[in-house]
Short mmCIF file of C-alpha atoms in Angstrom, two decimals:
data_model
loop_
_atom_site.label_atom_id
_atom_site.label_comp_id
_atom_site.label_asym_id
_atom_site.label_seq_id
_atom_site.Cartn_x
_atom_site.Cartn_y
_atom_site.Cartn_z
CA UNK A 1 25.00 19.02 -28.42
CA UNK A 2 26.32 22.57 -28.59
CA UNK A 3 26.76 25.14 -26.15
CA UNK A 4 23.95 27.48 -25.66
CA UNK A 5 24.06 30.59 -24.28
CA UNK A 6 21.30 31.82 -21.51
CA UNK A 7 18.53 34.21 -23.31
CA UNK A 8 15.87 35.52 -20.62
CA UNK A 9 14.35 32.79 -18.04
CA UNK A 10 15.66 29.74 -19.61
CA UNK A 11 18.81 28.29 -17.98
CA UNK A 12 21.56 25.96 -18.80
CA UNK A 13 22.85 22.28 -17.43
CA UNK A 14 25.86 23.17 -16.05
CA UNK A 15 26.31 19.40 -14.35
CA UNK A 16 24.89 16.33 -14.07
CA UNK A 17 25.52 13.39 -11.87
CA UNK A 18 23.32 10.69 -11.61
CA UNK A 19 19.83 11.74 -11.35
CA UNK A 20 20.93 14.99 -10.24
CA UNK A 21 21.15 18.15 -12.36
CA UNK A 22 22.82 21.84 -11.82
CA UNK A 23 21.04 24.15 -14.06
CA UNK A 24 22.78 27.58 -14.21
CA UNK A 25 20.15 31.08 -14.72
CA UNK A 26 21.97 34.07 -16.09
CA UNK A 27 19.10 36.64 -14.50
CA UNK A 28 19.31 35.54 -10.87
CA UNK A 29 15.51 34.90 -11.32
CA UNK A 30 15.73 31.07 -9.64
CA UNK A 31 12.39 28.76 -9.96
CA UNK A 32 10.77 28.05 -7.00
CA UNK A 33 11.36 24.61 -4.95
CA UNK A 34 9.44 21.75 -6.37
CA UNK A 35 9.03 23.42 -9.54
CA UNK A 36 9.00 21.97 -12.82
CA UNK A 37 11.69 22.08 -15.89
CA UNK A 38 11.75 20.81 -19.20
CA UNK A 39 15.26 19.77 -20.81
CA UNK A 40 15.59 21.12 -24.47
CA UNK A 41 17.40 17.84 -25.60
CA UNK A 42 17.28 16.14 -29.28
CA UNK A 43 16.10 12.76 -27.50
CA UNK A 44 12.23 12.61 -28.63
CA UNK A 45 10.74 12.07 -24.78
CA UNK A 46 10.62 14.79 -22.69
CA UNK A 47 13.29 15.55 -19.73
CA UNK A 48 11.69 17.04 -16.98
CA UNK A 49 13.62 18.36 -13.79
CA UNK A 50 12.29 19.36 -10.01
CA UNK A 51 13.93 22.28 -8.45
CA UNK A 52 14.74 20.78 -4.59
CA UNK A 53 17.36 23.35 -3.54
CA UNK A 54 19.18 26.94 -4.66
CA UNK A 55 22.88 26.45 -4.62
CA UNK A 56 23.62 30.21 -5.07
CA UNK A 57 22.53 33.13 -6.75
CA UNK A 58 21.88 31.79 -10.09
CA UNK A 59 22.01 28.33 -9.52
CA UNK A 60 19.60 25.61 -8.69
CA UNK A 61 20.01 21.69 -8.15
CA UNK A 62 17.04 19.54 -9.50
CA UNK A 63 16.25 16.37 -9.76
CA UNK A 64 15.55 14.27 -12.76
CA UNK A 65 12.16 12.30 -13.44
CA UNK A 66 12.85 10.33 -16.02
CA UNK A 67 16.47 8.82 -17.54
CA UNK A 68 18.97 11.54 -18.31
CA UNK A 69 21.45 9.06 -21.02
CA UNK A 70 22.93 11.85 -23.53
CA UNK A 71 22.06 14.63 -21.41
CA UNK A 72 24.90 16.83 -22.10
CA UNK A 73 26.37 20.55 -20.17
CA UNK A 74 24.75 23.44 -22.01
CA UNK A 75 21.41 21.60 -22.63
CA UNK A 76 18.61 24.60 -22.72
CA UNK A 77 16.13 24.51 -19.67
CA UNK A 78 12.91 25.91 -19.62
CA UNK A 79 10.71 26.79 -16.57
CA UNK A 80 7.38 25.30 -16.42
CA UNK A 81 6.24 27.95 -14.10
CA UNK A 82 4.92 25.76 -11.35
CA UNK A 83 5.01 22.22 -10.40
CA UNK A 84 4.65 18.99 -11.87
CA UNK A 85 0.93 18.51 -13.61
CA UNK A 86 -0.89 14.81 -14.15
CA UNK A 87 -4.07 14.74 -16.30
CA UNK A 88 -7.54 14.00 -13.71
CA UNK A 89 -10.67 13.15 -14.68
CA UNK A 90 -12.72 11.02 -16.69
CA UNK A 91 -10.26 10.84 -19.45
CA UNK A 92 -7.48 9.16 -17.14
CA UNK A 93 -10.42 5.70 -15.69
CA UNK A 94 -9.26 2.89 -17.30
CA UNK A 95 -5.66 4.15 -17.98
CA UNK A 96 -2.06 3.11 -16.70
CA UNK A 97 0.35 6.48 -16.31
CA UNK A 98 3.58 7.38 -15.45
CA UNK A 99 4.66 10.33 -13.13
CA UNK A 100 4.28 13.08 -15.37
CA UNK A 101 0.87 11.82 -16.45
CA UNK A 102 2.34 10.09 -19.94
CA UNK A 103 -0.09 7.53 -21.03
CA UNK A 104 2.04 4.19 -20.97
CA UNK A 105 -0.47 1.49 -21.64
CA UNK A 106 -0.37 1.46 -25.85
CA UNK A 107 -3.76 3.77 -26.03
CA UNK A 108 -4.03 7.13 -27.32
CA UNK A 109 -2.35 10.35 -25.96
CA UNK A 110 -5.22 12.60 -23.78
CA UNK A 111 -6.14 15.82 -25.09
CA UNK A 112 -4.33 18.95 -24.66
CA UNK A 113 -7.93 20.30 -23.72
CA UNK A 114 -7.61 17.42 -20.52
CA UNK A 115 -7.41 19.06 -16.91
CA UNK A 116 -4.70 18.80 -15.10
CA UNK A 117 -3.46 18.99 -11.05
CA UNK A 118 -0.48 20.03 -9.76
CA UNK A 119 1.44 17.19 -7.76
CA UNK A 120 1.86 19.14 -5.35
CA UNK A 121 -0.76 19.67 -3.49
CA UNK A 122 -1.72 20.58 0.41
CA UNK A 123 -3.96 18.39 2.66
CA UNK A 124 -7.41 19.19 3.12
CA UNK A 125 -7.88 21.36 6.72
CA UNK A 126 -8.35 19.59 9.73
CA UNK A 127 -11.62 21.07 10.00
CA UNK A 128 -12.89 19.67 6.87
CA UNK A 129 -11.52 16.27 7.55
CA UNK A 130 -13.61 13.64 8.63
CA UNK A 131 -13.24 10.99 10.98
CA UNK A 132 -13.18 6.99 9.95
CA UNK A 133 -16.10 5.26 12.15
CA UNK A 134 -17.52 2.66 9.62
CA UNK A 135 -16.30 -0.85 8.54
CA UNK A 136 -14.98 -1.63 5.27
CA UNK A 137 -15.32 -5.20 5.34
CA UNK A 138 -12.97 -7.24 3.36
CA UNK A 139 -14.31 -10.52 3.04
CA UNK A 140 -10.56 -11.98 4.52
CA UNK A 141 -11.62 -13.72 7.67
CA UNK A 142 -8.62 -12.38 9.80
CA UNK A 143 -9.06 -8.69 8.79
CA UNK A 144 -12.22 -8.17 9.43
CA UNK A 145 -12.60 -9.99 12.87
CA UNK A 146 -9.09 -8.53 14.31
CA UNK A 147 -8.04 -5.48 12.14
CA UNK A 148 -11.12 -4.03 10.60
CA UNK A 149 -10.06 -1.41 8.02
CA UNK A 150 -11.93 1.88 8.19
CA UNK A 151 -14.15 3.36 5.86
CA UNK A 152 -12.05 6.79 4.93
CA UNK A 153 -8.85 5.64 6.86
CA UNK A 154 -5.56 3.97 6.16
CA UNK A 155 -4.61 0.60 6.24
CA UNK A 156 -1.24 -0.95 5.90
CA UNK A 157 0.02 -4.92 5.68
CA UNK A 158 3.55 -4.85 6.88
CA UNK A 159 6.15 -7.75 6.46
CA UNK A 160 9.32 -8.67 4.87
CA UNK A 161 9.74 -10.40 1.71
CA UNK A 162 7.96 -13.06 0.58
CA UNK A 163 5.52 -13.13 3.31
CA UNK A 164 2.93 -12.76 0.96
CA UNK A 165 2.49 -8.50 1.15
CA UNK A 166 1.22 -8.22 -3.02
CA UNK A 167 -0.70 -10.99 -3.12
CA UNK A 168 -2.69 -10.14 0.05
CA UNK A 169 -2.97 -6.64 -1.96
CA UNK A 170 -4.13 -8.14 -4.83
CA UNK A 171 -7.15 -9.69 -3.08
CA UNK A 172 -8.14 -7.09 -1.74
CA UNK A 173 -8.24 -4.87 -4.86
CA UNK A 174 -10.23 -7.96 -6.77
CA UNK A 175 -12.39 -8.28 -3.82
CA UNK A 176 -12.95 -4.75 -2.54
CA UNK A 177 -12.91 -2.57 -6.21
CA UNK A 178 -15.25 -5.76 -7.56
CA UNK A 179 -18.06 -4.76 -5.11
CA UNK A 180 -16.85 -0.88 -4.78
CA UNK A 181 -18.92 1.92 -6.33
CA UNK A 182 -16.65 4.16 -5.87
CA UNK A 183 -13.46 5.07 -8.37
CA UNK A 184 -9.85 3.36 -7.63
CA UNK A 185 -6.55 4.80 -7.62
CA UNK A 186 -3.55 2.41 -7.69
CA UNK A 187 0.10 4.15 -7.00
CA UNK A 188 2.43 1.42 -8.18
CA UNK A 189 5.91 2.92 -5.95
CA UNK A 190 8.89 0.98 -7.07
CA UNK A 191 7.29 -1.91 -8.56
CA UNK A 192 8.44 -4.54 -10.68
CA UNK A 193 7.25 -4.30 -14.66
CA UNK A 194 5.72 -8.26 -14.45
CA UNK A 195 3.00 -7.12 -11.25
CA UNK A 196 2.31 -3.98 -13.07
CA UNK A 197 1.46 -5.84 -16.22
CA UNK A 198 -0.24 -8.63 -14.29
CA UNK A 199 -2.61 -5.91 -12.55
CA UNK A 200 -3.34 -4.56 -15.80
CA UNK A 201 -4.73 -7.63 -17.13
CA UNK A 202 -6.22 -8.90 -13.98
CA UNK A 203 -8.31 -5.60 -14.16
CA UNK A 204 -9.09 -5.58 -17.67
CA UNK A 205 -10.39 -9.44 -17.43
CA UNK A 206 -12.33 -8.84 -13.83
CA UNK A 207 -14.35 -5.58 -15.73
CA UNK A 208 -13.01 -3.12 -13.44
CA UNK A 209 -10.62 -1.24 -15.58
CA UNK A 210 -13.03 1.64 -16.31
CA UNK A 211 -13.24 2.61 -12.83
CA UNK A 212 -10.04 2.61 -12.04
CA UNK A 213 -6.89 4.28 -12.88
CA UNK A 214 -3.07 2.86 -12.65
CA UNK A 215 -0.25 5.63 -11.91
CA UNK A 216 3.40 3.53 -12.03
CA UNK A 217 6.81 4.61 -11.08
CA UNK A 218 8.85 1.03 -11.62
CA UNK A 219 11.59 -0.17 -10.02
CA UNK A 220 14.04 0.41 -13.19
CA UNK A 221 12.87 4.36 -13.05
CA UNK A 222 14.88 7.22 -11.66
CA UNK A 223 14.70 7.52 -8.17
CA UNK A 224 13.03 11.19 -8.57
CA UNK A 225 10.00 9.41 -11.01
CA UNK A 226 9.26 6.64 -7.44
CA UNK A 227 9.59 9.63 -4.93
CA UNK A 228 6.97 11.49 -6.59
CA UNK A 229 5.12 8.73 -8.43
CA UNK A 230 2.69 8.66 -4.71
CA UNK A 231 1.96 11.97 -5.58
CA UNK A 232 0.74 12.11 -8.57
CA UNK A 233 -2.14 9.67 -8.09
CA UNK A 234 -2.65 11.54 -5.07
CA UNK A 235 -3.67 14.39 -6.98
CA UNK A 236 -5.85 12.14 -9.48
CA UNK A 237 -7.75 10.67 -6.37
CA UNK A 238 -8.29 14.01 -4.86
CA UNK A 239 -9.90 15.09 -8.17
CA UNK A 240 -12.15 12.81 -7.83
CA UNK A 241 -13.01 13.57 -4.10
CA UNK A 242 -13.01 16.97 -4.17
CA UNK A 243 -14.22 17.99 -7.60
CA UNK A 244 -16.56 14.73 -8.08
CA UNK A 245 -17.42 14.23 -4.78
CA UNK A 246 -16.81 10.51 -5.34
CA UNK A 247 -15.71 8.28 -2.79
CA UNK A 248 -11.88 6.71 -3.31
CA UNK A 249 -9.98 3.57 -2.86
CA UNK A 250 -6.31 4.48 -3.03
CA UNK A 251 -4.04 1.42 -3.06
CA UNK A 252 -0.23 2.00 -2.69
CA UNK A 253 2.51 -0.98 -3.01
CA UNK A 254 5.18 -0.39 -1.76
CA UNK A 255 5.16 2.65 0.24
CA UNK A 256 8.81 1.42 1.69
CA UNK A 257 10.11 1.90 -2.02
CA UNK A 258 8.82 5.57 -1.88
CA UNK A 259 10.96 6.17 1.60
CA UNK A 260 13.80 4.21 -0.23
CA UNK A 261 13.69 6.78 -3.32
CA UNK A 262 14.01 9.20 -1.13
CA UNK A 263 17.06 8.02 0.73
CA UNK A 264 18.63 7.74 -2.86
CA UNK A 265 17.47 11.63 -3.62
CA UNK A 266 19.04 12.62 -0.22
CA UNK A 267 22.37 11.13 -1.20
CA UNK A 268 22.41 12.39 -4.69
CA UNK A 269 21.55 16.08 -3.20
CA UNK A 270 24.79 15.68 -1.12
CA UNK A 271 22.17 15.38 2.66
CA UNK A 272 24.03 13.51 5.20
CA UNK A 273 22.14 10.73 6.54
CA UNK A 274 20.37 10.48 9.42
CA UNK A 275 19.03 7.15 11.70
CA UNK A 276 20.06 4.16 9.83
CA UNK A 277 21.53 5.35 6.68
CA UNK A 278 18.11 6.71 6.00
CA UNK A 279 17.57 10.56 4.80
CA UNK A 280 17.60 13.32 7.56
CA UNK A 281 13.81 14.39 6.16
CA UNK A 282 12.83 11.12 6.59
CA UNK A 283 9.31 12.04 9.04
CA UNK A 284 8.56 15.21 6.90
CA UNK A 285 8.55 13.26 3.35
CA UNK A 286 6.41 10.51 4.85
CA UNK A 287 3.93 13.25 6.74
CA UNK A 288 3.55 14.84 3.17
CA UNK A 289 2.70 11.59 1.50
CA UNK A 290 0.01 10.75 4.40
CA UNK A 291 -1.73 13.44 5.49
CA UNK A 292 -2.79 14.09 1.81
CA UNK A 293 -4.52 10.67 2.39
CA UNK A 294 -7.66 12.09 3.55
CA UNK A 295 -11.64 12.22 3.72
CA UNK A 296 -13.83 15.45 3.43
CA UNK A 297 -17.53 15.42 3.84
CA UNK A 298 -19.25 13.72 1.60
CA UNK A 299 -16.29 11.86 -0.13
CA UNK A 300 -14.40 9.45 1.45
CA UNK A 301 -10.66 8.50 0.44
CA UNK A 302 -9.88 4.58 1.92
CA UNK A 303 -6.47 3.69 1.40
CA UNK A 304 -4.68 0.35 1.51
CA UNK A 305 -1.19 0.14 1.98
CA UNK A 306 1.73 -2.11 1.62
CA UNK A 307 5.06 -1.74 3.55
CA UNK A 308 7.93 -3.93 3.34
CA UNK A 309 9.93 -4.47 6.39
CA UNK A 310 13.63 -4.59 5.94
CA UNK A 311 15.32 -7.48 7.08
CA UNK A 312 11.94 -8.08 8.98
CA UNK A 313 12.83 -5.37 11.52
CA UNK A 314 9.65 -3.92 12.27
CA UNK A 315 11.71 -1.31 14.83
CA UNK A 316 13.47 0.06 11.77
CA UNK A 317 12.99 4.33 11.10
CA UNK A 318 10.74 3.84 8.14
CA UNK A 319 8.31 1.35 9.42
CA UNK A 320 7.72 3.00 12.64
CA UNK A 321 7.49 6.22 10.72
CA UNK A 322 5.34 4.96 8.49
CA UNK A 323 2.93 2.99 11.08
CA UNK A 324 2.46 6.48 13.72
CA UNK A 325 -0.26 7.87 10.57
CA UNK A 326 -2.12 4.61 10.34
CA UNK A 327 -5.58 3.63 11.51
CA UNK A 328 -4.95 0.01 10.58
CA UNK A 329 -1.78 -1.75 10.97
CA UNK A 330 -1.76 -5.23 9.45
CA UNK A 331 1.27 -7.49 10.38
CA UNK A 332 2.66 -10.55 8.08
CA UNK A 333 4.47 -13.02 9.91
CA UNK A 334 7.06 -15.20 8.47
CA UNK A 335 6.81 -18.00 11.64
CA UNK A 336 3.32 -18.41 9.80
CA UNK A 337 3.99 -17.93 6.08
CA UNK A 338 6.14 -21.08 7.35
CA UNK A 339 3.81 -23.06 8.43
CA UNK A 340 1.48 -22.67 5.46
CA UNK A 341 -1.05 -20.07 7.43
CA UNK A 342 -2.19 -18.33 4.78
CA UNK A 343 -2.77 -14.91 4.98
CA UNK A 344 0.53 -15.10 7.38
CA UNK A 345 -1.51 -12.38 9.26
CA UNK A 346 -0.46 -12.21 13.07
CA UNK A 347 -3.56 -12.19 15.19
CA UNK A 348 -1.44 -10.95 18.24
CA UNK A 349 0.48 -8.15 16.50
CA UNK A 350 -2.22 -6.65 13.75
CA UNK A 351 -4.53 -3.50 15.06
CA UNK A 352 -6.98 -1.45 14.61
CA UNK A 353 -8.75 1.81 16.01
CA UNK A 354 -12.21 0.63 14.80
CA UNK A 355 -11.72 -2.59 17.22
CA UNK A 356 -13.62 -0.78 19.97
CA UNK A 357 -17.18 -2.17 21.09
CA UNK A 358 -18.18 2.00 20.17
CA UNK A 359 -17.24 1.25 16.15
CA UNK A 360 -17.86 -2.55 16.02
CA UNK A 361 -20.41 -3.36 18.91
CA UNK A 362 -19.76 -5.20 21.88
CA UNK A 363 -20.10 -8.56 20.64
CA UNK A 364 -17.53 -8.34 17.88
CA UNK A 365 -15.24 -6.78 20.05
CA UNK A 366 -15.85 -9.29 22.96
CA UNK A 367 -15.38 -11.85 20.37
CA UNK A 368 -12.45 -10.65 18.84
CA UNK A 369 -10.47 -10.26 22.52
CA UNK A 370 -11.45 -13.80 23.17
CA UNK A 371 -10.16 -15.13 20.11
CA UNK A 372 -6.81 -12.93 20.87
CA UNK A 373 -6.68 -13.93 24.38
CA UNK A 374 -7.06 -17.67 23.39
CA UNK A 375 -3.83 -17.62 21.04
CA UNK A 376 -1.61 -15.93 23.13
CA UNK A 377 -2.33 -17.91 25.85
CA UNK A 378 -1.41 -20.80 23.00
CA UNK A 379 1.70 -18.86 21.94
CA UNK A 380 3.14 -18.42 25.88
CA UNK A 381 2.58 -22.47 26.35
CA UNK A 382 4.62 -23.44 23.23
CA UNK A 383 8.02 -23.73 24.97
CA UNK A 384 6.46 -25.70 27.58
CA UNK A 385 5.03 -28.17 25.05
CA UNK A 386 8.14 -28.21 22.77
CA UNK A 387 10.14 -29.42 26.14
CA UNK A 388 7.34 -31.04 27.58
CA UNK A 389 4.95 -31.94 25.11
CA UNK A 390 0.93 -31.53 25.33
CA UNK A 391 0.93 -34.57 28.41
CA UNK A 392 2.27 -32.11 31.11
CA UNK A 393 -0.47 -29.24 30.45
CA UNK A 394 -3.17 -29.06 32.47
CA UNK A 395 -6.80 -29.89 31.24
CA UNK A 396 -7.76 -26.71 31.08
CA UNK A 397 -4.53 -25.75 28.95
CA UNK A 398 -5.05 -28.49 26.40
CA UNK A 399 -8.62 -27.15 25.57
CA UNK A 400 -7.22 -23.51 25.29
CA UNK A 401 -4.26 -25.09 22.70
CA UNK A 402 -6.89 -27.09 20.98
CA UNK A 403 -8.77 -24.21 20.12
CA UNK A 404 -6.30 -22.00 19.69
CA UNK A 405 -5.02 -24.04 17.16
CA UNK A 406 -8.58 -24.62 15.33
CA UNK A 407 -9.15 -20.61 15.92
CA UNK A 408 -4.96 -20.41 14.00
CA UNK A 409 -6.33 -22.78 10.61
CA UNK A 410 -9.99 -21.15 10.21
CA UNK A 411 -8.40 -17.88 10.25
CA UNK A 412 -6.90 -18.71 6.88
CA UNK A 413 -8.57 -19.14 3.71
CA UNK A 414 -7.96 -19.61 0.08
CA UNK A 415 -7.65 -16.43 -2.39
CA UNK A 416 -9.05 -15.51 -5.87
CA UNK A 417 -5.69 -14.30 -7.14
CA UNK A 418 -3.54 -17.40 -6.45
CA UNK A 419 -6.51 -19.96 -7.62
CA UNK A 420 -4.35 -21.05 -11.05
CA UNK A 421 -1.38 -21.72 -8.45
CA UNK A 422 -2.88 -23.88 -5.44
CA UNK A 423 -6.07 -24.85 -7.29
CA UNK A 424 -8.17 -24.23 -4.44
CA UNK A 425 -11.00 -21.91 -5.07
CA UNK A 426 -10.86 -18.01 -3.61
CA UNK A 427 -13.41 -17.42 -0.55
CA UNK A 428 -14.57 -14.28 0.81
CA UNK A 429 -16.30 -14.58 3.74
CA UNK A 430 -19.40 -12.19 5.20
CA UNK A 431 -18.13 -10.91 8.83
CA UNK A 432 -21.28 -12.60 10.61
CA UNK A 433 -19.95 -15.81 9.13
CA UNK A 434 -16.82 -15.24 10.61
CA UNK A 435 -17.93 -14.49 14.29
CA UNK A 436 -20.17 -17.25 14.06
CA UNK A 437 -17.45 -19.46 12.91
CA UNK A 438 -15.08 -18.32 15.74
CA UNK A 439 -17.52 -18.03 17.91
CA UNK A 440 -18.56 -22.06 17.96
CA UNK A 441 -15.12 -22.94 18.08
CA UNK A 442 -14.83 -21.33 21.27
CA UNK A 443 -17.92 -22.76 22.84
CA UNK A 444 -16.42 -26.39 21.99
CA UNK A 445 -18.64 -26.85 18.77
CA UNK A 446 -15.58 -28.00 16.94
CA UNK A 447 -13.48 -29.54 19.84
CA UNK A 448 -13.82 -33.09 18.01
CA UNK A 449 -13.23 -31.98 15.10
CA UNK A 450 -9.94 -32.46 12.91
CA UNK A 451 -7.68 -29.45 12.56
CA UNK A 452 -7.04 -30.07 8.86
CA UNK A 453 -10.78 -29.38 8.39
CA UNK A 454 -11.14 -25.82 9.61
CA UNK A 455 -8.13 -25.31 7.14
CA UNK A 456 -8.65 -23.45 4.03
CA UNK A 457 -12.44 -23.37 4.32
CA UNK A 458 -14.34 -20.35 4.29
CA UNK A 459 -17.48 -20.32 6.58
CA UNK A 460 -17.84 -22.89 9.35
CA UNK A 461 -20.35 -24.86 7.22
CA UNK A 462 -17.90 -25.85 4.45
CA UNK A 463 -15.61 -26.72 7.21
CA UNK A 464 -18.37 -29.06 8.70
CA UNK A 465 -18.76 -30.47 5.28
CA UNK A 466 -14.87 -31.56 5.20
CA UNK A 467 -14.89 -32.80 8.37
CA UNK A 468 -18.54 -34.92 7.31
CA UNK A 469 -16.52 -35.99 4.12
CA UNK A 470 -13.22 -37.13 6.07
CA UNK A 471 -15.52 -39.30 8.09
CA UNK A 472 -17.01 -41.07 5.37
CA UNK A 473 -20.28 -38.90 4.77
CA UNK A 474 -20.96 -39.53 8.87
CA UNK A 475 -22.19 -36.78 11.45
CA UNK A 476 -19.71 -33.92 12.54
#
């Protein structure tokens, strides 16, 4: 490509490394930060640039959205003349886009008549914002009786890999957006190509593709297109609550990868790190990303998270970041992924704000203690029984481990999504089925029961049936 020489507003690449771009402006008139440019390349898709800092006078550093192979010095740059834009609206239901709103799913380009949102946009007042105080039950047996998710709040499932983070996502898009009236937003940060086209199908087979839009950034993108990826269907799910009035589901996996990208834009930019290796803005990116996660009257936004958890170190800078803007903090553990408890949700760990006898009643939240109190008392006894064994508890301890242990397998239960793998049939269970299930087990209802049959059931009546069947059709 040739040199070019600078001709009013437009300004030249005078570097690139990486993802990162200098672009030179002979007027001294910089663009703003978080501004938009456009690379006048001959590649046929479009190069854009952020502005993230002014190096001098007539210089700004940017980062790139999208690959920059060929990019060459003297490239023209044109300003935008404000941030990043993503289409909104009806047009977008039932599409899969990319950061800069490019339809990537094979269908037809939008419009140039289609609205469009900045990315960049700030949270709703505090006045305006109102407060989570309903249930949004789940149908997973665990969640709802221990770590309810609120209706307008954030939820996040937090574990390392392989613990089972996307597939306990997955169920709870099929079972949540399947019975949800409402319009879903999924922010794919970092993701791999195979889950995004998996999700795609899974939606277009379950019916719920037309209420529900897909905004990816994968994990073979530029760092710059999985920072801002979260952003962008931000701005498509505050259309919808703002202008629409329509309540939300926003579902983000992996919101680690978006605090990753950003460690990877930090270096590039020349930041030195902070805590960990991680980037020096680490609580301001993550407060941005958040707080835009929010519910005005009349519309509420519920959003479901997933965090991975490096090296399962849940006392790592992004996690706890993270977990402080969180009404509902959902914790995989890989001690139970091990022993086949599926969801490899820890009862003892996982909370919630709407586990209060105010939000839930008394009962549930009586209920839910007990059921708490029962397994830790379990979980401080297992040293003595590994040395031991059950003989040297005391009668009283051997009911509580009993239970504890029947209260550990009914807590699991088969999903939807992995049916063609473990050939069980998905259950989703109604939360009065749940404390009623918990609830007998408990009071001793299932004391002569085996284990195995409170495993993988849903409600306590299939379980009864098992436990009939492994008797030989008698009484349970």
């Amino acid at each position: 490509m040739e040199q070019t020489d600078q001709t009013g507003s437009d300004g030249v690449v005078v570097a690139a490394r990486g993802g990162v771009i200098d672009v030179a402006f002979a007027d001294g008139d910089l663009p703003e930060i978080d501004e938009a440019l456009t690379v006048q390349w001959d590649r046929p898709e479009t190069l854009l640039l952020e502005v993230q800092s002014h190096l001098d006078e007539r210089t700004v550093r940017a980062i790139a959205l999208s690959p920059v192979g060929g990019l060459m010095r003297g490239a023209r740059v044109a300003r935008a003349g404000g941030s990043i834009t993503v289409p909104v609206g009806d047009e977008v239901l039932g599409r899969l886009l990319d950061v800069a709103g490019t339809m990537r799913d094979g269908g037809a380009s939008l419009p140039d008549s289609a609205t469009r949102w900045p990315i960049h946009r700030p949270p709703p007042p505090l006045d305006m914002q109102s407060v989570a105080s309903s249930v949004f039950e789940t149908g997973i047996k665990v969640i709802d009786l221990l770590a309810p998710i609120p209706q307008g709040g954030k939820a996040a499932m937090f574990g390392g890999a392989g613990v089972g983070k996307t597939v306990l996502i997955m169920e709870l898009i099929r079972a949540m957006v399947e019975g949800y009236e409402g319009i879903s937003v999924f922010a794919g940060v970092g993701e791999r190509s195979r889950e995004g086209y998996e999700l795609l199908n899974e939606m277009r087979v379950s019916g719920v593709i037309d209420r529900t839009v897909l905004v990816y950034g994968q994990m073979n993108e530029p760092p710059g297109a999985r920072w801002r990826v979260g952003f962008s269907a931000l701005s498509i799910a505050e259309y919808f609550r703002d202008e629409r009035k329509k309540n939300v589901l926003f579902l983000m996996d992996n919101v680690f990868r978006f605090v990753q990208a950003g460690s990877e834009v930090s270096g590039l930019l020349g930041r030195l790190a902070s805590r960990v290796g991680y980037q020096p803005t680490l609580a301001t990116e993550v407060a941005a990303l958040q707080e835009r996660i929010a519910s005005v009257g009349g519309a509420a936004v519920t959003a479901i998270e997933a965090v991975y958890v490096p090296a399962d170190d849940f006392t790592d800078p992004a996690v706890t970041t993270i977990a402080s803007h969180l009404d509902s903090v959902i914790v995989l553990s890989r001690a139970m992924a091990a022993e086949g408890m599926y969801p490899a949700i820890d009862p003892l760990d996982s909370t919630s704000v709407l586990l209060n006898p105010l939000a839930v009643g008394k009962a549930h939240y009586d209920l839910a203690e007990e059921v708490r109190e029962t397994i830790a008392h379990y979980k401080d006894l297992q040293d003595i029984i590994a040395l031991l064994g059950m003989e040297e508890l005391s009668a009283r301890d051997k009911v509580i481990v009993q239970r504890a242990r029947r209260l550990q397998r009914f807590l699991t239960q088969p999903f939807s999504v992995t049916e063609a793998f473990t050939g069980m049939k998905g259950k989703s269970v109604p939360l009065a089925d749940t404390l009623a299930g918990c609830r007998a087990i408990l009071d001793g209802e299932c004391d002569a029961w085996a284990e195995n049959s409170l495993y993988m059931v849903g409600d306590l009546d299939e379980a009864r049936a098992k436990e009939r069947a492994s008797r030989g059709g008698g009484s349970a």
